[in-house]
C-alpha cells in the first residue's frame, strides 16, 4: 500500500516558532498529518499524508460515546549535521497493537505504521527544533468512527499521526517533583486496562490529580486498587526507587503501563552495573526506607522527561524528603546516558536508535 502525499501549499503553511525556549509541550503542531481508514471486511485503506486539518466525525462516532481511543507517544531527535533519529519506534508499534487487541480495535499494519512515521517526520524535518533537549513529539492515535449508538466493537476506525515541536523538559536543570500518594483513588485494577495506552485511563485519573495539585503537589503516586498498598506508577510515568544498592521498580503485572523508557532504564542501569529488581514494593517499604536512610533516590520514567527525579513524597499527612529534595546521581546518570543515545551523541550498545535521515559530517580543518 502506497502512502499518498498531498503537500500544503506554501502560502498556507504556518510560521514556525522562533523562540525555542517557549515551545512547551503539546501546544504546537506542524503543517501535515498522516491518516488511514479502516472498515470491517476491507481492512486499512487510503493512507495519506495531507495538510493538517480538523477531523470530520459523525456526532454518533463511537469514540465520542464509548471511549474507543488508543494512542502512543514517541519523539524524533535532531542529531549532528541534521541527522534524524527515532528511539525504539518498534516498541511503540508493538504496544499500540497490544492496546488495540485489548480494546477490540484492529491492529495497525506495522510496516505502514513505521513508514508513515518516517515519511511524516522527514516531510516535517524543518519543524524539529535545534536546541539541546528539544525534539519533535509524535502522537499516533486510533479512534472508532463507526456512526452508531449501542456498545459494541466498532466496524470503522481512523488511525492518524500528528507531530509537533516540544521544548527541553529541563531548560534550567532538573527540578525534582513533589508527589502525593493517593490512598483513596486508584488508576487501574487487575483485569482492567491499566497496561494499555487507552484514553479511558487518563480521563479517570484527573480527579486524583486535581486533589494533588490543589494541595501543591505535581503528581499522584498510584497504589494498587485492591489493597491500596503496593506502588504502581506516578502520574503517567513509571516509578523507580533506589534503596540500599538496588534499583527497584514494580513488575509488569497487568495494571501498569509497560513504558519504553522503563525498559530502557532497566536495561541501561543493569549495563552500567546497578542491580535492578522488578518486584512488588509497598508504600510502607518506601516510607520505612526513607525513615531509616536506605532510600537514596526515587524517579519517574517516561518519553517526555526521560527521567524525572522525585524530591518529596506526601503520605498519611506527612512529608518525606528524598535525597534532601535534590536530584540523585543515579537519576542524573541515567538521564544523560539515554539522552545522549537518543541524539546520536554516544554509542548505542542496545541498537535502540533508528536513523531515518543521514547527517552531513562537519568538514575537518
Ligand atoms: C506512556 C506512559 C508511560 C511511559 O511510557 P513511555 O513509553 O516510557 O513513554 C507510563 N505510564 C503511563 C500511564 C503512560 O501512559
CSV table of C-alpha atoms and ligand atoms in Angstrom, one decimal:
chain,number,residue,atom,x,y,z
A,1,UNK,CA,0.0,0.0,0.0
A,2,UNK,CA,1.4,3.3,-1.1
A,3,UNK,CA,1.2,6.3,1.2
A,4,UNK,CA,-0.1,9.3,-0.8
A,5,UNK,CA,1.5,12.7,0.0
A,6,UNK,CA,-0.6,15.8,-0.6
A,7,UNK,CA,1.5,18.8,0.5
A,8,UNK,CA,0.1,22.0,1.9
A,9,UNK,CA,0.6,25.0,-0.4
A,10,UNK,CA,3.4,27.2,0.7
A,11,UNK,CA,1.2,30.1,1.5
A,12,UNK,CA,-1.0,28.0,3.8
A,13,UNK,CA,2.0,26.8,5.9
A,14,UNK,CA,2.2,28.0,9.5
A,15,UNK,CA,5.0,30.2,10.8
A,16,UNK,CA,7.5,28.1,12.7
A,17,UNK,CA,8.1,29.1,16.3
A,18,UNK,CA,11.2,31.3,16.6
A,19,UNK,CA,11.8,31.1,20.3
A,20,UNK,CA,12.6,27.5,21.2
A,21,UNK,CA,12.6,28.3,24.9
A,22,UNK,CA,8.8,28.9,24.7
A,23,UNK,CA,7.9,25.7,22.9
A,24,UNK,CA,6.5,23.9,26.0
A,25,UNK,CA,4.7,20.6,25.4
A,26,UNK,CA,1.8,19.7,23.1
A,27,UNK,CA,0.7,23.1,22.0
A,28,UNK,CA,2.1,23.4,18.5
A,29,UNK,CA,1.5,21.1,15.6
A,30,UNK,CA,3.0,21.0,12.1
A,31,UNK,CA,1.6,21.6,8.6
A,32,UNK,CA,0.7,17.9,7.8
A,33,UNK,CA,-0.6,14.8,9.4
A,34,UNK,CA,-0.9,11.1,8.4
A,35,UNK,CA,-4.2,9.3,8.4
A,36,UNK,CA,-5.6,6.0,7.2
A,37,UNK,CA,-9.1,4.5,7.5
A,38,UNK,CA,-10.4,1.0,8.4
A,39,UNK,CA,-13.6,-0.7,7.5
A,40,UNK,CA,-14.6,-4.2,8.6
A,41,UNK,CA,-14.2,-6.5,5.5
A,42,UNK,CA,-12.0,-4.1,3.7
A,43,UNK,CA,-9.1,-3.6,6.2
A,44,UNK,CA,-6.9,-0.5,6.3
A,45,UNK,CA,-7.2,1.8,3.2
A,46,UNK,CA,-6.4,5.2,1.8
A,47,UNK,CA,-3.2,6.0,3.7
A,48,UNK,CA,-2.3,9.7,3.2
A,49,UNK,CA,-0.1,12.5,4.5
A,50,UNK,CA,-2.1,15.7,3.9
A,51,UNK,CA,-2.4,19.2,5.2
A,52,UNK,CA,-3.2,19.3,8.9
A,53,UNK,CA,-7.0,19.9,9.4
A,54,UNK,CA,-9.8,19.3,11.8
A,55,UNK,CA,-11.4,15.8,11.6
A,56,UNK,CA,-14.9,15.3,10.4
A,57,UNK,CA,-16.8,12.9,12.6
A,58,UNK,CA,-20.4,11.9,12.8
A,59,UNK,CA,-21.9,13.0,16.2
A,60,UNK,CA,-22.5,9.3,16.9
A,61,UNK,CA,-18.9,8.3,16.1
A,62,UNK,CA,-18.5,5.6,18.7
A,63,UNK,CA,-15.2,7.0,20.2
A,64,UNK,CA,-17.3,10.0,21.4
A,65,UNK,CA,-19.7,7.8,23.4
A,66,UNK,CA,-17.8,4.7,24.5
A,67,UNK,CA,-14.2,5.8,24.7
A,68,UNK,CA,-12.7,3.7,22.0
A,69,UNK,CA,-9.4,5.6,21.7
A,70,UNK,CA,-5.8,4.5,22.0
A,71,UNK,CA,-2.6,6.4,21.5
A,72,UNK,CA,1.2,6.4,21.6
A,73,UNK,CA,3.9,8.9,22.3
A,74,UNK,CA,7.4,9.0,21.0
A,75,UNK,CA,9.9,11.5,19.7
A,76,UNK,CA,12.1,12.3,16.7
A,77,UNK,CA,15.5,13.8,17.7
A,78,UNK,CA,17.8,16.1,15.6
A,79,UNK,CA,21.4,15.0,15.7
A,80,UNK,CA,24.6,16.4,14.3
A,81,UNK,CA,24.6,17.7,10.8
A,82,UNK,CA,20.8,17.3,10.5
A,83,UNK,CA,20.6,13.6,11.2
A,84,UNK,CA,17.2,12.5,12.5
A,85,UNK,CA,16.7,9.6,14.9
A,86,UNK,CA,13.7,7.8,16.4
A,87,UNK,CA,14.1,5.9,19.6
A,88,UNK,CA,12.9,2.3,19.7
A,89,UNK,CA,9.8,3.0,17.5
A,90,UNK,CA,9.1,-0.7,17.0
A,91,UNK,CA,8.3,-0.8,20.8
A,92,UNK,CA,5.6,1.8,20.4
A,93,UNK,CA,4.2,0.0,17.3
A,94,UNK,CA,4.0,-3.3,19.3
A,95,UNK,CA,2.5,-1.6,22.3
A,96,UNK,CA,-0.2,0.0,20.2
A,97,UNK,CA,-1.0,-3.3,18.7
A,98,UNK,CA,-1.5,-4.7,22.2
A,99,UNK,CA,-3.6,-1.7,23.1
A,100,UNK,CA,-5.8,-2.3,20.0
A,101,UNK,CA,-6.2,-6.0,20.9
A,102,UNK,CA,-7.4,-5.2,24.4
A,103,UNK,CA,-9.9,-2.6,23.1
A,104,UNK,CA,-11.2,-4.8,20.3
A,105,UNK,CA,-9.8,-2.5,17.8
A,106,UNK,CA,-7.9,-3.6,14.6
A,107,UNK,CA,-4.1,-3.6,14.9
A,108,UNK,CA,-2.5,-1.1,12.6
A,109,UNK,CA,-0.2,-2.7,10.0
A,110,UNK,CA,3.3,-2.5,11.5
A,111,UNK,CA,5.0,-1.7,8.2
A,112,UNK,CA,2.7,1.1,7.2
A,113,UNK,CA,2.9,2.5,10.7
A,114,UNK,CA,6.7,2.7,10.6
A,115,UNK,CA,6.7,4.0,7.1
A,116,UNK,CA,4.2,6.7,8.0
A,117,UNK,CA,6.3,7.7,11.0
A,118,UNK,CA,9.4,8.1,8.9
A,119,UNK,CA,7.7,9.9,5.9
A,120,UNK,CA,5.8,12.3,8.1
A,121,UNK,CA,8.9,13.2,10.3
A,122,UNK,CA,11.1,13.7,7.2
A,123,UNK,CA,8.5,15.8,5.5
A,124,UNK,CA,8.3,18.0,8.6
A,125,UNK,CA,12.0,17.9,9.4
A,126,UNK,CA,12.3,21.7,9.4
A,127,UNK,CA,10.0,21.7,12.4
A,128,UNK,CA,12.4,19.7,14.5
A,129,UNK,CA,13.9,22.2,16.9
A,130,UNK,CA,17.6,22.6,17.3
A,131,UNK,CA,18.2,23.3,21.0
A,132,UNK,CA,19.6,20.8,23.4
A,133,UNK,CA,16.8,18.6,24.8
A,134,UNK,CA,14.2,19.7,22.3
A,135,UNK,CA,12.5,17.3,19.9
A,136,UNK,CA,9.6,16.6,17.7
A,137,UNK,CA,6.8,14.8,19.6
A,138,UNK,CA,4.9,12.2,17.7
A,139,UNK,CA,1.3,11.2,18.7
A,140,UNK,CA,-0.1,8.2,16.8
A,141,UNK,CA,-3.8,7.8,17.7
A,142,UNK,CA,-6.7,5.4,16.8
A,143,UNK,CA,-10.4,6.2,17.2
A,144,UNK,CA,-13.6,4.3,16.5
A,145,UNK,CA,-15.5,6.2,13.9
A,146,UNK,CA,-18.5,4.0,13.1
A,147,UNK,CA,-21.6,6.1,13.4
A,148,UNK,CA,-23.8,4.1,15.8
A,149,UNK,CA,-25.1,4.0,19.3
A,150,UNK,CA,-25.0,0.8,21.4
A,151,UNK,CA,-21.9,-0.6,23.0
A,152,UNK,CA,-20.0,-2.9,20.7
A,153,UNK,CA,-16.6,-3.2,19.0
A,154,UNK,CA,-16.8,-0.7,16.1
A,155,UNK,CA,-16.6,-1.7,12.5
A,156,UNK,CA,-14.9,1.6,11.3
A,157,UNK,CA,-11.8,3.3,12.6
A,158,UNK,CA,-9.4,6.2,11.9
A,159,UNK,CA,-5.7,6.0,12.6
A,160,UNK,CA,-3.7,9.2,12.5
A,161,UNK,CA,-0.4,10.6,13.4
A,162,UNK,CA,0.2,14.3,14.4
A,163,UNK,CA,3.6,15.7,15.2
A,164,UNK,CA,4.8,18.9,16.9
A,165,UNK,CA,7.9,20.6,18.3
A,166,UNK,CA,8.4,20.3,22.0
A,167,UNK,CA,10.8,22.2,24.3
A,168,UNK,CA,13.5,20.8,26.6
A,169,UNK,CA,12.0,19.3,29.7
A,170,UNK,CA,14.7,20.7,31.9
A,171,UNK,CA,15.7,24.0,30.4
A,172,UNK,CA,17.0,25.2,33.8
A,173,UNK,CA,18.3,21.9,35.1
A,174,UNK,CA,16.4,19.2,36.9
A,175,UNK,CA,13.6,20.2,39.1
A,176,UNK,CA,12.6,17.3,41.5
A,177,UNK,CA,8.8,16.8,41.8
A,178,UNK,CA,6.6,16.7,44.9
A,179,UNK,CA,4.5,13.6,44.8
A,180,UNK,CA,1.1,13.0,46.5
A,181,UNK,CA,0.4,9.4,47.4
A,182,UNK,CA,-3.3,8.7,46.5
A,183,UNK,CA,-4.7,6.5,49.2
A,184,UNK,CA,-8.3,6.9,48.1
A,185,UNK,CA,-8.5,7.0,44.3
A,186,UNK,CA,-6.9,4.4,42.0
A,187,UNK,CA,-5.8,4.3,38.4
A,188,UNK,CA,-6.3,0.7,37.3
A,189,UNK,CA,-7.3,-2.6,38.7
A,190,UNK,CA,-6.3,-6.1,38.0
A,191,UNK,CA,-8.1,-7.3,34.9
A,192,UNK,CA,-8.7,-3.7,33.8
A,193,UNK,CA,-6.9,-1.6,31.2
A,194,UNK,CA,-4.0,-0.2,33.2
A,195,UNK,CA,-1.5,-1.8,30.9
A,196,UNK,CA,-2.7,-0.3,27.7
A,197,UNK,CA,-2.4,3.3,26.5
A,198,UNK,CA,-6.1,4.0,26.2
A,199,UNK,CA,-7.8,7.4,26.7
A,200,UNK,CA,-10.2,6.0,29.3
A,201,UNK,CA,-7.3,5.6,31.8
A,202,UNK,CA,-6.5,9.2,31.7
A,203,UNK,CA,-10.0,10.6,32.0
A,204,UNK,CA,-10.5,8.7,35.2
A,205,UNK,CA,-7.1,9.8,36.6
A,206,UNK,CA,-8.0,13.6,36.6
A,207,UNK,CA,-9.9,13.7,39.8
A,208,UNK,CA,-7.0,12.5,42.0
A,209,UNK,CA,-4.6,14.7,40.0
A,210,UNK,CA,-6.6,17.7,40.8
A,211,UNK,CA,-6.6,16.8,44.5
A,212,UNK,CA,-2.8,16.5,44.4
A,213,UNK,CA,-2.4,19.8,42.5
A,214,UNK,CA,-4.7,21.7,44.9
A,215,UNK,CA,-2.5,20.6,47.7
A,216,UNK,CA,0.6,21.8,45.9
A,217,UNK,CA,1.9,18.5,44.6
A,218,UNK,CA,3.0,17.9,41.0
A,219,UNK,CA,1.8,14.4,40.5
A,220,UNK,CA,-0.1,11.4,42.0
A,221,UNK,CA,1.6,8.2,43.1
A,222,UNK,CA,-0.9,5.5,42.4
A,223,UNK,CA,-1.3,2.5,44.7
A,224,UNK,CA,-2.8,-0.9,43.7
A,225,UNK,CA,-6.6,-0.9,43.5
A,226,UNK,CA,-7.2,-3.9,45.7
A,227,UNK,CA,-5.1,-3.4,48.9
A,228,UNK,CA,-4.1,0.2,48.4
A,229,UNK,CA,-0.7,-1.0,49.5
A,230,UNK,CA,1.7,-1.5,46.5
A,231,UNK,CA,3.2,1.2,44.5
A,232,UNK,CA,2.2,1.3,40.8
A,233,UNK,CA,3.0,4.4,38.8
A,234,UNK,CA,3.5,8.1,39.2
A,235,UNK,CA,1.2,10.3,37.1
A,236,UNK,CA,1.7,9.0,33.6
A,237,UNK,CA,5.2,7.6,34.2
A,238,UNK,CA,6.7,4.5,35.7
A,239,UNK,CA,8.4,4.7,39.1
A,240,UNK,CA,11.8,3.6,40.4
A,241,UNK,CA,13.2,3.5,43.9
A,242,UNK,CA,16.9,3.3,44.7
A,243,UNK,CA,17.1,1.5,48.1
A,244,UNK,CA,20.3,0.3,49.6
A,245,UNK,CA,22.2,-0.7,46.4
A,246,UNK,CA,19.2,-1.9,44.4
A,247,UNK,CA,17.1,-0.1,41.9
A,248,UNK,CA,13.5,-1.4,42.4
A,249,UNK,CA,10.5,-1.0,40.1
A,250,UNK,CA,7.1,-2.6,40.2
A,251,UNK,CA,6.6,-5.6,37.9
A,252,UNK,CA,4.5,-5.6,34.7
A,253,UNK,CA,1.6,-7.5,36.2
A,254,UNK,CA,-1.2,-6.0,34.1
A,255,UNK,CA,-2.1,-2.8,36.0
A,256,UNK,CA,0.9,-0.6,35.0
A,257,UNK,CA,1.9,0.7,31.6
A,258,UNK,CA,4.9,-1.1,30.1
A,259,UNK,CA,7.0,2.1,29.4
A,260,UNK,CA,9.6,2.0,26.7
A,261,UNK,CA,11.7,4.3,29.0
A,262,UNK,CA,11.1,2.0,31.9
A,263,UNK,CA,12.5,-0.9,29.9
A,264,UNK,CA,15.4,1.3,28.7
A,265,UNK,CA,16.2,2.4,32.3
A,266,UNK,CA,16.2,-1.3,33.5
A,267,UNK,CA,18.5,-2.4,30.7
A,268,UNK,CA,20.8,0.6,30.9
A,269,UNK,CA,21.1,0.6,34.7
A,270,UNK,CA,22.0,-3.1,34.6
A,271,UNK,CA,24.5,-2.5,31.8
A,272,UNK,CA,26.1,0.3,33.9
A,273,UNK,CA,26.5,-2.0,36.9
A,274,UNK,CA,23.4,-1.3,39.1
A,275,UNK,CA,21.3,-4.2,40.3
A,276,UNK,CA,17.8,-3.8,39.1
A,277,UNK,CA,14.9,-5.7,40.6
A,278,UNK,CA,11.3,-5.9,39.3
A,279,UNK,CA,9.1,-6.8,42.2
A,280,UNK,CA,6.1,-5.5,44.1
A,281,UNK,CA,7.1,-2.8,46.5
A,282,UNK,CA,4.7,-1.5,49.2
A,283,UNK,CA,4.4,2.2,50.1
A,284,UNK,CA,5.2,1.1,53.6
A,285,UNK,CA,8.5,-0.3,52.5
A,286,UNK,CA,9.3,3.0,50.7
A,287,UNK,CA,8.4,5.0,53.8
A,288,UNK,CA,10.4,2.8,56.1
A,289,UNK,CA,13.4,3.0,53.8
A,290,UNK,CA,13.0,6.8,53.8
A,291,UNK,CA,12.9,6.8,57.6
A,292,UNK,CA,15.9,4.6,58.1
A,293,UNK,CA,18.0,6.3,55.4
A,294,UNK,CA,18.1,3.4,52.9
A,295,UNK,CA,16.0,5.3,50.3
A,296,UNK,CA,18.7,7.1,48.3
A,297,UNK,CA,16.6,8.2,45.3
A,298,UNK,CA,13.3,8.0,43.6
A,299,UNK,CA,12.5,8.9,40.0
A,300,UNK,CA,9.8,8.5,37.4
A,301,UNK,CA,10.5,7.4,33.8
A,302,UNK,CA,8.7,8.4,30.5
A,303,UNK,CA,9.3,9.6,27.0
A,304,UNK,CA,8.5,13.3,27.8
A,305,UNK,CA,11.1,13.8,30.6
A,306,UNK,CA,13.2,10.6,30.2
A,307,UNK,CA,13.8,10.6,34.0
A,308,UNK,CA,12.0,12.8,36.5
A,309,UNK,CA,13.5,12.9,40.0
A,310,UNK,CA,11.1,12.8,43.0
A,311,UNK,CA,12.2,15.1,45.7
A,312,UNK,CA,9.4,14.6,48.1
A,313,UNK,CA,6.5,12.2,49.0
A,314,UNK,CA,3.3,13.1,50.8
A,315,UNK,CA,1.7,10.1,52.6
A,316,UNK,CA,-0.7,9.9,55.5
A,317,UNK,CA,-0.5,13.6,56.3
A,318,UNK,CA,3.3,13.5,56.4
A,319,UNK,CA,6.0,14.7,54.1
A,320,UNK,CA,9.1,12.7,53.3
A,321,UNK,CA,12.1,14.3,51.7
A,322,UNK,CA,14.1,12.1,49.3
A,323,UNK,CA,17.8,12.8,48.8
A,324,UNK,CA,17.3,16.2,50.5
A,325,UNK,CA,14.8,17.1,47.8
A,326,UNK,CA,17.7,17.1,45.2
A,327,UNK,CA,18.3,15.1,42.1
A,328,UNK,CA,20.4,12.0,42.8
A,329,UNK,CA,23.5,10.8,40.9
A,330,UNK,CA,21.8,7.7,39.5
A,331,UNK,CA,18.9,9.6,38.1
A,332,UNK,CA,21.2,12.1,36.5
A,333,UNK,CA,23.5,9.5,35.1
A,334,UNK,CA,20.6,7.5,33.5
A,335,UNK,CA,19.1,10.7,32.1
A,336,UNK,CA,22.3,11.8,30.5
A,337,UNK,CA,23.1,8.3,29.1
A,338,UNK,CA,19.6,7.9,27.5
A,339,UNK,CA,19.6,11.4,26.2
A,340,UNK,CA,23.0,11.0,24.5
A,341,UNK,CA,21.9,7.8,22.9
A,342,UNK,CA,18.7,9.4,21.6
A,343,UNK,CA,20.6,12.3,20.0
A,344,UNK,CA,23.3,10.2,18.5
A,345,UNK,CA,26.0,11.7,20.8
A,346,UNK,CA,27.1,8.3,22.2
A,347,UNK,CA,27.4,4.7,21.1
A,348,UNK,CA,24.2,2.8,21.3
A,349,UNK,CA,25.0,-0.6,22.9
A,350,UNK,CA,21.5,-1.9,22.6
A,351,UNK,CA,20.8,-0.7,19.0
A,352,UNK,CA,17.8,1.4,20.2
A,353,UNK,CA,18.4,4.4,17.8
A,354,UNK,CA,16.8,4.3,14.4
A,355,UNK,CA,18.4,6.8,12.0
A,356,UNK,CA,15.8,7.9,9.5
A,357,UNK,CA,18.0,10.6,7.8
A,358,UNK,CA,21.7,10.9,7.5
A,359,UNK,CA,23.5,14.0,8.8
A,360,UNK,CA,26.2,15.8,7.0
A,361,UNK,CA,29.7,15.3,8.5
A,362,UNK,CA,31.3,18.5,9.6
A,363,UNK,CA,34.4,19.2,7.5
A,364,UNK,CA,37.7,18.9,9.3
A,365,UNK,CA,40.4,21.5,9.0
B,1,LIG,C1,3.0,6.5,28.3
B,1,LIG,C2,3.0,6.1,29.8
B,1,LIG,C3,4.1,5.8,30.5
B,1,LIG,C4,5.5,5.9,29.9
B,1,LIG,O1,5.8,5.2,28.8
B,1,LIG,P1,7.0,5.5,27.8
B,1,LIG,O2,6.9,4.5,26.7
B,1,LIG,O3,8.2,5.4,28.7
B,1,LIG,O4,6.8,6.9,27.4
B,1,LIG,C5,4.0,5.3,31.8
B,1,LIG,N1,2.8,5.3,32.4
B,1,LIG,C6,1.7,5.6,31.7
B,1,LIG,C7,0.4,5.6,32.4
B,1,LIG,C8,1.7,6.1,30.4
B,1,LIG,O5,0.6,6.5,29.8
